[in-house]
Amino acid sequence: MKFVISVLSSSHAPSTRRALRFAQAVLAAGHEIIRVFFYQDGVLTASNNLVVAQDQQDIAQQWQAFIAENELDAVVCIAAALRRGVLDQTEAQRYGREAANLAEGYQLSGLGQLHDGLQQAERLISFGGQ
Amino acid sequence: MAKSVLLISRQAPWAGIAAAEALDIALAAGAFDLPLSILFMDDGVLQLLDQQQPLALQQKDLSANLQALPMFGIEQLYVAQHCLTERGLAESTLVMTAERLDDQQIQQLIREYDYVVTL
């Protein structure tokens, strides 16, 4: 089965942790993840400026590691990211901002990438709210 | 054949950016000529109310985005009748033509689409 997984809440929301555990289970069961799409507050998971207390799980870091290990296509909605302060080098230069903070392994792109993923996939599983 | 999406929009228009971001998913589908319909539910039905005054909240007029939907090929809008009724809006004028569905029709509608996206 081919999945698109969308992440809609920030990295400290329980739903973003559940999204990661679900994605791990998808691959463990031999299914395919076409794309992980980060939208709304989910884009904050792709910031490399997150600092998590030592006694807490760093879900953003775990997402990044999972994406790298499995060479997943991880797309962050560019409009949602810009308005929440998540910029890659190109956007930081374009808007005259000092820092690019999009973590490695993620790409900024448009909502068209969500629709493109859906056309290739068989299931969309969205994780939002709490 | 392209896979279809039912977008269920549940957020009030001026309670943050969520309603506008839901609408952007619809506009993007339209731009790529993909089949998408919108069902307004819960506080999302408030997006359809006519005569809103977002300028009083220093907000952009979301209904302008709504009215752009037909230009993007998104023509089929639905609204949950019970959500209008619960809010005392059963007889209100809506800014767009939206088909009013009862709960059974909503169940049927959801079954007709390949994907359901709820925001």
PDB file of C-alpha atoms in Angstrom:
ATOM      1  CA  MET A   1       0.000   0.000   0.000  1.00  0.00           C
ATOM      2  CA  LYS A   2       1.234   3.499  -0.867  1.00  0.00           C
ATOM      3  CA  PHE A   3       0.791   6.192   1.754  1.00  0.00           C
ATOM      4  CA  VAL A   4       0.984   9.951   2.002  1.00  0.00           C
ATOM      5  CA  ILE A   5       1.294  11.134   5.584  1.00  0.00           C
ATOM      6  CA  SER A   6       0.431  14.719   6.455  1.00  0.00           C
ATOM      7  CA  VAL A   7       1.596  16.375   9.658  1.00  0.00           C
ATOM      8  CA  LEU A   8      -0.441  19.404  10.691  1.00  0.00           C
ATOM      9  CA  SER A   9       0.517  20.232  14.283  1.00  0.00           C
ATOM     10  CA  SER A  10       3.762  21.425  15.845  1.00  0.00           C
ATOM     11  CA  SER A  11       6.496  19.014  16.867  1.00  0.00           C
ATOM     12  CA  HIS A  12       5.486  18.926  20.550  1.00  0.00           C
ATOM     13  CA  ALA A  13       1.880  17.945  19.763  1.00  0.00           C
ATOM     14  CA  PRO A  14       1.131  14.301  20.593  1.00  0.00           C
ATOM     15  CA  SER A  15      -0.284  13.927  17.076  1.00  0.00           C
ATOM     16  CA  THR A  16       3.137  14.620  15.553  1.00  0.00           C
ATOM     17  CA  ARG A  17       4.640  11.870  17.704  1.00  0.00           C
ATOM     18  CA  ARG A  18       1.818   9.536  16.644  1.00  0.00           C
ATOM     19  CA  ALA A  19       2.449  10.457  12.999  1.00  0.00           C
ATOM     20  CA  LEU A  20       6.069   9.388  13.365  1.00  0.00           C
ATOM     21  CA  ARG A  21       5.180   6.112  15.072  1.00  0.00           C
ATOM     22  CA  PHE A  22       2.584   5.442  12.386  1.00  0.00           C
ATOM     23  CA  ALA A  23       5.079   6.170   9.609  1.00  0.00           C
ATOM     24  CA  GLN A  24       7.583   3.792  11.224  1.00  0.00           C
ATOM     25  CA  ALA A  25       4.892   1.111  11.396  1.00  0.00           C
ATOM     26  CA  VAL A  26       3.988   1.665   7.735  1.00  0.00           C
ATOM     27  CA  LEU A  27       7.537   0.922   6.626  1.00  0.00           C
ATOM     28  CA  ALA A  28       7.964  -1.909   9.132  1.00  0.00           C
ATOM     29  CA  ALA A  29       4.928  -3.595   7.620  1.00  0.00           C
ATOM     30  CA  GLY A  30       6.469  -3.386   4.161  1.00  0.00           C
ATOM     31  CA  HIS A  31       4.343  -0.548   2.808  1.00  0.00           C
ATOM     32  CA  GLU A  32       5.600   2.499   0.956  1.00  0.00           C
ATOM     33  CA  ILE A  33       5.543   6.178   1.947  1.00  0.00           C
ATOM     34  CA  ILE A  34       5.230   8.279  -1.191  1.00  0.00           C
ATOM     35  CA  ARG A  35       5.655  11.544   0.665  1.00  0.00           C
ATOM     36  CA  VAL A  36       5.416  13.147   4.084  1.00  0.00           C
ATOM     37  CA  PHE A  37       3.755  16.528   3.750  1.00  0.00           C
ATOM     38  CA  PHE A  38       4.138  19.133   6.508  1.00  0.00           C
ATOM     39  CA  TYR A  39       1.426  21.783   6.580  1.00  0.00           C
ATOM     40  CA  GLN A  40      -0.066  24.319   8.992  1.00  0.00           C
ATOM     41  CA  ASP A  41       1.856  24.179  12.306  1.00  0.00           C
ATOM     42  CA  GLY A  42       3.397  20.907  11.138  1.00  0.00           C
ATOM     43  CA  VAL A  43       5.999  22.957   9.255  1.00  0.00           C
ATOM     44  CA  LEU A  44       7.573  23.842  12.617  1.00  0.00           C
ATOM     45  CA  THR A  45       8.837  20.248  12.858  1.00  0.00           C
ATOM     46  CA  ALA A  46      11.218  21.090  10.001  1.00  0.00           C
ATOM     47  CA  SER A  47      12.967  23.899  11.886  1.00  0.00           C
ATOM     48  CA  ASN A  48      16.516  23.113  12.991  1.00  0.00           C
ATOM     49  CA  ASN A  49      16.270  25.733  15.730  1.00  0.00           C
ATOM     50  CA  LEU A  50      14.163  23.638  18.063  1.00  0.00           C
ATOM     51  CA  VAL A  51      15.760  22.946  21.418  1.00  0.00           C
ATOM     52  CA  VAL A  52      14.111  20.330  23.592  1.00  0.00           C
ATOM     53  CA  ALA A  53      14.784  19.744  27.289  1.00  0.00           C
ATOM     54  CA  GLN A  54      17.019  16.752  27.916  1.00  0.00           C
ATOM     55  CA  ASP A  55      14.364  14.771  29.727  1.00  0.00           C
ATOM     56  CA  GLN A  56      11.898  15.085  26.848  1.00  0.00           C
ATOM     57  CA  GLN A  57      11.712  13.280  23.535  1.00  0.00           C
ATOM     58  CA  ASP A  58      12.931  15.331  20.598  1.00  0.00           C
ATOM     59  CA  ILE A  59      10.281  14.331  18.082  1.00  0.00           C
ATOM     60  CA  ALA A  60      11.509  16.793  15.447  1.00  0.00           C
ATOM     61  CA  GLN A  61      14.980  15.267  15.644  1.00  0.00           C
ATOM     62  CA  GLN A  62      13.445  11.775  15.446  1.00  0.00           C
ATOM     63  CA  TRP A  63      11.445  12.789  12.378  1.00  0.00           C
ATOM     64  CA  GLN A  64      14.577  14.124  10.720  1.00  0.00           C
ATOM     65  CA  ALA A  65      16.520  10.939  11.467  1.00  0.00           C
ATOM     66  CA  PHE A  66      13.661   8.759  10.228  1.00  0.00           C
ATOM     67  CA  ILE A  67      13.423  10.743   6.992  1.00  0.00           C
ATOM     68  CA  ALA A  68      17.186  10.487   6.425  1.00  0.00           C
ATOM     69  CA  GLU A  69      17.424   6.773   7.236  1.00  0.00           C
ATOM     70  CA  ASN A  70      14.633   5.894   4.852  1.00  0.00           C
ATOM     71  CA  GLU A  71      15.404   8.549   2.234  1.00  0.00           C
ATOM     72  CA  LEU A  72      11.827   9.778   2.385  1.00  0.00           C
ATOM     73  CA  ASP A  73      10.452  12.638   0.355  1.00  0.00           C
ATOM     74  CA  ALA A  74       9.670  15.211   3.057  1.00  0.00           C
ATOM     75  CA  VAL A  75       7.953  18.290   1.693  1.00  0.00           C
ATOM     76  CA  VAL A  76       7.190  21.398   3.738  1.00  0.00           C
ATOM     77  CA  CYS A  77       4.546  23.773   2.396  1.00  0.00           C
ATOM     78  CA  ILE A  78       6.421  26.917   1.491  1.00  0.00           C
ATOM     79  CA  ALA A  79       3.633  29.416   2.220  1.00  0.00           C
ATOM     80  CA  ALA A  80       2.844  27.855   5.595  1.00  0.00           C
ATOM     81  CA  ALA A  81       6.562  27.710   6.409  1.00  0.00           C
ATOM     82  CA  LEU A  82       7.338  31.308   5.502  1.00  0.00           C
ATOM     83  CA  ARG A  83       4.576  32.664   7.685  1.00  0.00           C
ATOM     84  CA  ARG A  84       5.875  30.598  10.608  1.00  0.00           C
ATOM     85  CA  GLY A  85       9.511  31.538  10.161  1.00  0.00           C
ATOM     86  CA  VAL A  86      10.868  28.351   8.587  1.00  0.00           C
ATOM     87  CA  LEU A  87      13.122  29.386   5.689  1.00  0.00           C
ATOM     88  CA  ASP A  88      15.671  27.694   3.513  1.00  0.00           C
ATOM     89  CA  GLN A  89      18.730  29.513   2.170  1.00  0.00           C
ATOM     90  CA  THR A  90      16.961  30.715  -0.966  1.00  0.00           C
ATOM     91  CA  GLU A  91      13.992  32.163   0.923  1.00  0.00           C
ATOM     92  CA  ALA A  92      16.198  33.740   3.607  1.00  0.00           C
ATOM     93  CA  GLN A  93      18.094  35.569   0.870  1.00  0.00           C
ATOM     94  CA  ARG A  94      14.944  36.478  -1.012  1.00  0.00           C
ATOM     95  CA  TYR A  95      13.370  38.102   2.051  1.00  0.00           C
ATOM     96  CA  GLY A  96      16.569  39.481   3.571  1.00  0.00           C
ATOM     97  CA  ARG A  97      16.477  37.317   6.697  1.00  0.00           C
ATOM     98  CA  GLU A  98      19.599  36.497   8.664  1.00  0.00           C
ATOM     99  CA  ALA A  99      19.102  32.805   9.136  1.00  0.00           C
ATOM    100  CA  ALA A 100      17.955  29.823   7.137  1.00  0.00           C
ATOM    101  CA  ASN A 101      16.585  27.217   9.539  1.00  0.00           C
ATOM    102  CA  LEU A 102      15.039  24.508   7.384  1.00  0.00           C
ATOM    103  CA  ALA A 103      16.526  21.271   8.660  1.00  0.00           C
ATOM    104  CA  GLU A 104      18.435  19.034   6.272  1.00  0.00           C
ATOM    105  CA  GLY A 105      16.345  16.433   4.495  1.00  0.00           C
ATOM    106  CA  TYR A 106      13.294  18.678   4.058  1.00  0.00           C
ATOM    107  CA  GLN A 107      12.332  20.632   0.957  1.00  0.00           C
ATOM    108  CA  LEU A 108      10.128  23.697   0.727  1.00  0.00           C
ATOM    109  CA  SER A 109       7.555  23.375  -2.017  1.00  0.00           C
ATOM    110  CA  GLY A 110       3.938  24.138  -2.818  1.00  0.00           C
ATOM    111  CA  LEU A 111       0.638  22.514  -1.979  1.00  0.00           C
ATOM    112  CA  GLY A 112       0.749  21.008  -5.458  1.00  0.00           C
ATOM    113  CA  GLN A 113       3.132  18.448  -3.938  1.00  0.00           C
ATOM    114  CA  LEU A 114       0.390  17.286  -1.585  1.00  0.00           C
ATOM    115  CA  HIS A 115      -1.963  16.761  -4.515  1.00  0.00           C
ATOM    116  CA  ASP A 116       0.760  15.143  -6.588  1.00  0.00           C
ATOM    117  CA  GLY A 117       1.409  12.706  -3.730  1.00  0.00           C
ATOM    118  CA  LEU A 118      -2.279  11.879  -3.440  1.00  0.00           C
ATOM    119  CA  GLN A 119      -2.459  11.055  -7.125  1.00  0.00           C
ATOM    120  CA  GLN A 120       0.361   8.512  -6.671  1.00  0.00           C
ATOM    121  CA  ALA A 121      -0.811   7.100  -3.342  1.00  0.00           C
ATOM    122  CA  GLU A 122      -3.662   4.932  -2.152  1.00  0.00           C
ATOM    123  CA  ARG A 123      -4.056   6.306   1.372  1.00  0.00           C
ATOM    124  CA  LEU A 124      -3.675   9.701   3.001  1.00  0.00           C
ATOM    125  CA  ILE A 125      -3.324   9.635   6.762  1.00  0.00           C
ATOM    126  CA  SER A 126      -3.398  13.063   8.402  1.00  0.00           C
ATOM    127  CA  PHE A 127      -2.211  13.896  11.897  1.00  0.00           C
ATOM    128  CA  GLY A 128      -3.436  17.149  13.391  1.00  0.00           C
ATOM    129  CA  GLY A 129      -5.016  18.600  16.492  1.00  0.00           C
ATOM    130  CA  GLN A 130      -3.579  17.381  19.774  1.00  0.00           C
TER     131      GLN A 130
ATOM    132  CA  MET B   1      -8.701   9.060 -13.894  1.00  0.00           C
ATOM    133  CA  ALA B   2      -7.560  11.578 -11.286  1.00  0.00           C
ATOM    134  CA  LYS B   3      -8.249  10.677  -7.680  1.00  0.00           C
ATOM    135  CA  SER B   4     -10.762  12.914  -5.958  1.00  0.00           C
ATOM    136  CA  VAL B   5     -10.552  14.794  -2.676  1.00  0.00           C
ATOM    137  CA  LEU B   6     -13.295  15.876  -0.316  1.00  0.00           C
ATOM    138  CA  LEU B   7     -11.980  18.751   1.786  1.00  0.00           C
ATOM    139  CA  ILE B   8     -13.852  19.151   5.069  1.00  0.00           C
ATOM    140  CA  SER B   9     -13.325  22.681   6.348  1.00  0.00           C
ATOM    141  CA  ARG B  10     -14.195  22.969  10.045  1.00  0.00           C
ATOM    142  CA  GLN B  11     -12.570  26.162  11.282  1.00  0.00           C
ATOM    143  CA  ALA B  12     -14.144  29.565  11.778  1.00  0.00           C
ATOM    144  CA  PRO B  13     -12.985  32.207   9.314  1.00  0.00           C
ATOM    145  CA  TRP B  14     -11.360  34.651  11.739  1.00  0.00           C
ATOM    146  CA  ALA B  15      -9.982  32.293  14.383  1.00  0.00           C
ATOM    147  CA  GLY B  16      -6.469  32.245  12.978  1.00  0.00           C
ATOM    148  CA  ILE B  17      -5.115  31.126   9.638  1.00  0.00           C
ATOM    149  CA  ALA B  18      -6.586  27.593   9.580  1.00  0.00           C
ATOM    150  CA  ALA B  19      -9.631  28.346   7.420  1.00  0.00           C
ATOM    151  CA  ALA B  20      -7.525  30.199   4.858  1.00  0.00           C
ATOM    152  CA  GLU B  21      -4.997  27.354   4.790  1.00  0.00           C
ATOM    153  CA  ALA B  22      -7.783  24.835   4.195  1.00  0.00           C
ATOM    154  CA  LEU B  23      -9.029  26.923   1.307  1.00  0.00           C
ATOM    155  CA  ASP B  24      -5.511  27.022  -0.157  1.00  0.00           C
ATOM    156  CA  ILE B  25      -5.619  23.233  -0.489  1.00  0.00           C
ATOM    157  CA  ALA B  26      -8.730  23.625  -2.630  1.00  0.00           C
ATOM    158  CA  LEU B  27      -7.235  26.388  -4.759  1.00  0.00           C
ATOM    159  CA  ALA B  28      -4.105  24.287  -5.339  1.00  0.00           C
ATOM    160  CA  ALA B  29      -6.206  21.336  -6.503  1.00  0.00           C
ATOM    161  CA  GLY B  30      -8.056  23.661  -8.855  1.00  0.00           C
ATOM    162  CA  ALA B  31      -4.794  25.019 -10.240  1.00  0.00           C
ATOM    163  CA  PHE B  32      -3.791  21.457 -11.149  1.00  0.00           C
ATOM    164  CA  ASP B  33      -7.238  20.663 -12.489  1.00  0.00           C
ATOM    165  CA  LEU B  34      -7.825  17.924  -9.906  1.00  0.00           C
ATOM    166  CA  PRO B  35     -11.292  16.996  -8.697  1.00  0.00           C
ATOM    167  CA  LEU B  36     -12.009  18.455  -5.255  1.00  0.00           C
ATOM    168  CA  SER B  37     -15.173  19.442  -3.441  1.00  0.00           C
ATOM    169  CA  ILE B  38     -15.539  21.225  -0.120  1.00  0.00           C
ATOM    170  CA  LEU B  39     -17.849  20.340   2.738  1.00  0.00           C
ATOM    171  CA  PHE B  40     -18.215  23.032   5.402  1.00  0.00           C
ATOM    172  CA  MET B  41     -18.862  21.602   8.848  1.00  0.00           C
ATOM    173  CA  ASP B  42     -18.784  22.716  12.477  1.00  0.00           C
ATOM    174  CA  ASP B  43     -17.517  26.321  12.807  1.00  0.00           C
ATOM    175  CA  GLY B  44     -16.424  26.077   9.171  1.00  0.00           C
ATOM    176  CA  VAL B  45     -20.004  26.932   8.162  1.00  0.00           C
ATOM    177  CA  LEU B  46     -19.341  30.462   9.437  1.00  0.00           C
ATOM    178  CA  GLN B  47     -17.053  30.988   6.451  1.00  0.00           C
ATOM    179  CA  LEU B  48     -20.124  30.989   4.234  1.00  0.00           C
ATOM    180  CA  LEU B  49     -21.983  33.781   5.994  1.00  0.00           C
ATOM    181  CA  ASP B  50     -22.694  36.841   3.915  1.00  0.00           C
ATOM    182  CA  GLN B  51     -21.987  40.415   5.000  1.00  0.00           C
ATOM    183  CA  GLN B  52     -18.942  39.756   7.141  1.00  0.00           C
ATOM    184  CA  GLN B  53     -16.727  42.672   8.119  1.00  0.00           C
ATOM    185  CA  PRO B  54     -13.204  41.293   8.468  1.00  0.00           C
ATOM    186  CA  LEU B  55     -11.689  44.760   8.199  1.00  0.00           C
ATOM    187  CA  ALA B  56     -12.900  45.443  11.749  1.00  0.00           C
ATOM    188  CA  LEU B  57     -10.422  42.735  12.813  1.00  0.00           C
ATOM    189  CA  GLN B  58      -7.729  43.946  10.411  1.00  0.00           C
ATOM    190  CA  GLN B  59      -8.208  40.706   8.479  1.00  0.00           C
ATOM    191  CA  LYS B  60      -8.273  39.999   4.773  1.00  0.00           C
ATOM    192  CA  ASP B  61     -11.642  39.120   3.333  1.00  0.00           C
ATOM    193  CA  LEU B  62     -11.680  35.334   3.132  1.00  0.00           C
ATOM    194  CA  SER B  63     -14.925  35.342   1.172  1.00  0.00           C
ATOM    195  CA  ALA B  64     -12.960  36.824  -1.755  1.00  0.00           C
ATOM    196  CA  ASN B  65     -10.910  33.589  -1.790  1.00  0.00           C
ATOM    197  CA  LEU B  66     -14.135  31.599  -1.597  1.00  0.00           C
ATOM    198  CA  GLN B  67     -15.552  33.467  -4.533  1.00  0.00           C
ATOM    199  CA  ALA B  68     -12.407  32.651  -6.523  1.00  0.00           C
ATOM    200  CA  LEU B  69     -13.145  28.917  -6.255  1.00  0.00           C
ATOM    201  CA  PRO B  70     -15.288  28.651  -9.421  1.00  0.00           C
ATOM    202  CA  MET B  71     -12.505  30.334 -11.407  1.00  0.00           C
ATOM    203  CA  PHE B  72     -10.239  27.514 -10.220  1.00  0.00           C
ATOM    204  CA  GLY B  73     -12.767  24.930 -11.297  1.00  0.00           C
ATOM    205  CA  ILE B  74     -13.961  24.161  -7.752  1.00  0.00           C
ATOM    206  CA  GLU B  75     -17.673  24.377  -8.191  1.00  0.00           C
ATOM    207  CA  GLN B  76     -19.166  21.877  -5.819  1.00  0.00           C
ATOM    208  CA  LEU B  77     -19.625  23.205  -2.293  1.00  0.00           C
ATOM    209  CA  TYR B  78     -21.566  21.457   0.436  1.00  0.00           C
ATOM    210  CA  VAL B  79     -22.619  22.557   3.887  1.00  0.00           C
ATOM    211  CA  ALA B  80     -23.770  20.468   6.836  1.00  0.00           C
ATOM    212  CA  GLN B  81     -27.332  21.512   7.565  1.00  0.00           C
ATOM    213  CA  HIS B  82     -27.171  20.485  11.226  1.00  0.00           C
ATOM    214  CA  CYS B  83     -24.135  22.721  11.778  1.00  0.00           C
ATOM    215  CA  LEU B  84     -26.034  25.712  10.400  1.00  0.00           C
ATOM    216  CA  THR B  85     -29.066  24.847  12.516  1.00  0.00           C
ATOM    217  CA  GLU B  86     -27.015  24.404  15.702  1.00  0.00           C
ATOM    218  CA  ARG B  87     -25.685  27.925  15.220  1.00  0.00           C
ATOM    219  CA  GLY B  88     -29.073  29.479  14.490  1.00  0.00           C
ATOM    220  CA  LEU B  89     -28.100  30.031  10.865  1.00  0.00           C
ATOM    221  CA  ALA B  90     -30.566  27.733   9.108  1.00  0.00           C
ATOM    222  CA  GLU B  91     -32.196  30.634   7.265  1.00  0.00           C
ATOM    223  CA  SER B  92     -29.092  32.768   6.777  1.00  0.00           C
ATOM    224  CA  THR B  93     -27.943  34.041   3.425  1.00  0.00           C
ATOM    225  CA  LEU B  94     -24.780  32.329   2.289  1.00  0.00           C
ATOM    226  CA  VAL B  95     -22.096  34.086   0.313  1.00  0.00           C
ATOM    227  CA  MET B  96     -21.781  31.128  -2.064  1.00  0.00           C
ATOM    228  CA  THR B  97     -24.209  28.566  -3.317  1.00  0.00           C
ATOM    229  CA  ALA B  98     -23.655  25.458  -1.234  1.00  0.00           C
ATOM    230  CA  GLU B  99     -25.781  22.354  -1.234  1.00  0.00           C
ATOM    231  CA  ARG B 100     -27.215  21.684   2.230  1.00  0.00           C
ATOM    232  CA  LEU B 101     -26.785  18.078   3.314  1.00  0.00           C
ATOM    233  CA  ASP B 102     -28.277  16.096   6.180  1.00  0.00           C
ATOM    234  CA  ASP B 103     -26.165  13.589   8.089  1.00  0.00           C
ATOM    235  CA  GLN B 104     -27.095  10.665   5.885  1.00  0.00           C
ATOM    236  CA  GLN B 105     -26.201  12.604   2.744  1.00  0.00           C
ATOM    237  CA  ILE B 106     -22.859  13.524   4.342  1.00  0.00           C
ATOM    238  CA  GLN B 107     -22.102   9.845   4.917  1.00  0.00           C
ATOM    239  CA  GLN B 108     -22.935   9.160   1.291  1.00  0.00           C
ATOM    240  CA  LEU B 109     -20.786  12.088   0.108  1.00  0.00           C
ATOM    241  CA  ILE B 110     -17.722  10.914   2.045  1.00  0.00           C
ATOM    242  CA  ARG B 111     -17.995   7.495   0.424  1.00  0.00           C
ATOM    243  CA  GLU B 112     -17.862   9.029  -3.055  1.00  0.00           C
ATOM    244  CA  TYR B 113     -14.338  10.447  -2.752  1.00  0.00           C
ATOM    245  CA  ASP B 114     -10.934   8.759  -2.873  1.00  0.00           C
ATOM    246  CA  TYR B 115      -9.548  10.976  -0.104  1.00  0.00           C
ATOM    247  CA  VAL B 116     -10.980  13.023   2.732  1.00  0.00           C
ATOM    248  CA  VAL B 117      -8.871  15.882   4.106  1.00  0.00           C
ATOM    249  CA  THR B 118     -10.191  17.497   7.279  1.00  0.00           C
ATOM    250  CA  LEU B 119      -8.738  20.800   8.427  1.00  0.00           C
TER     251      LEU B 119
END
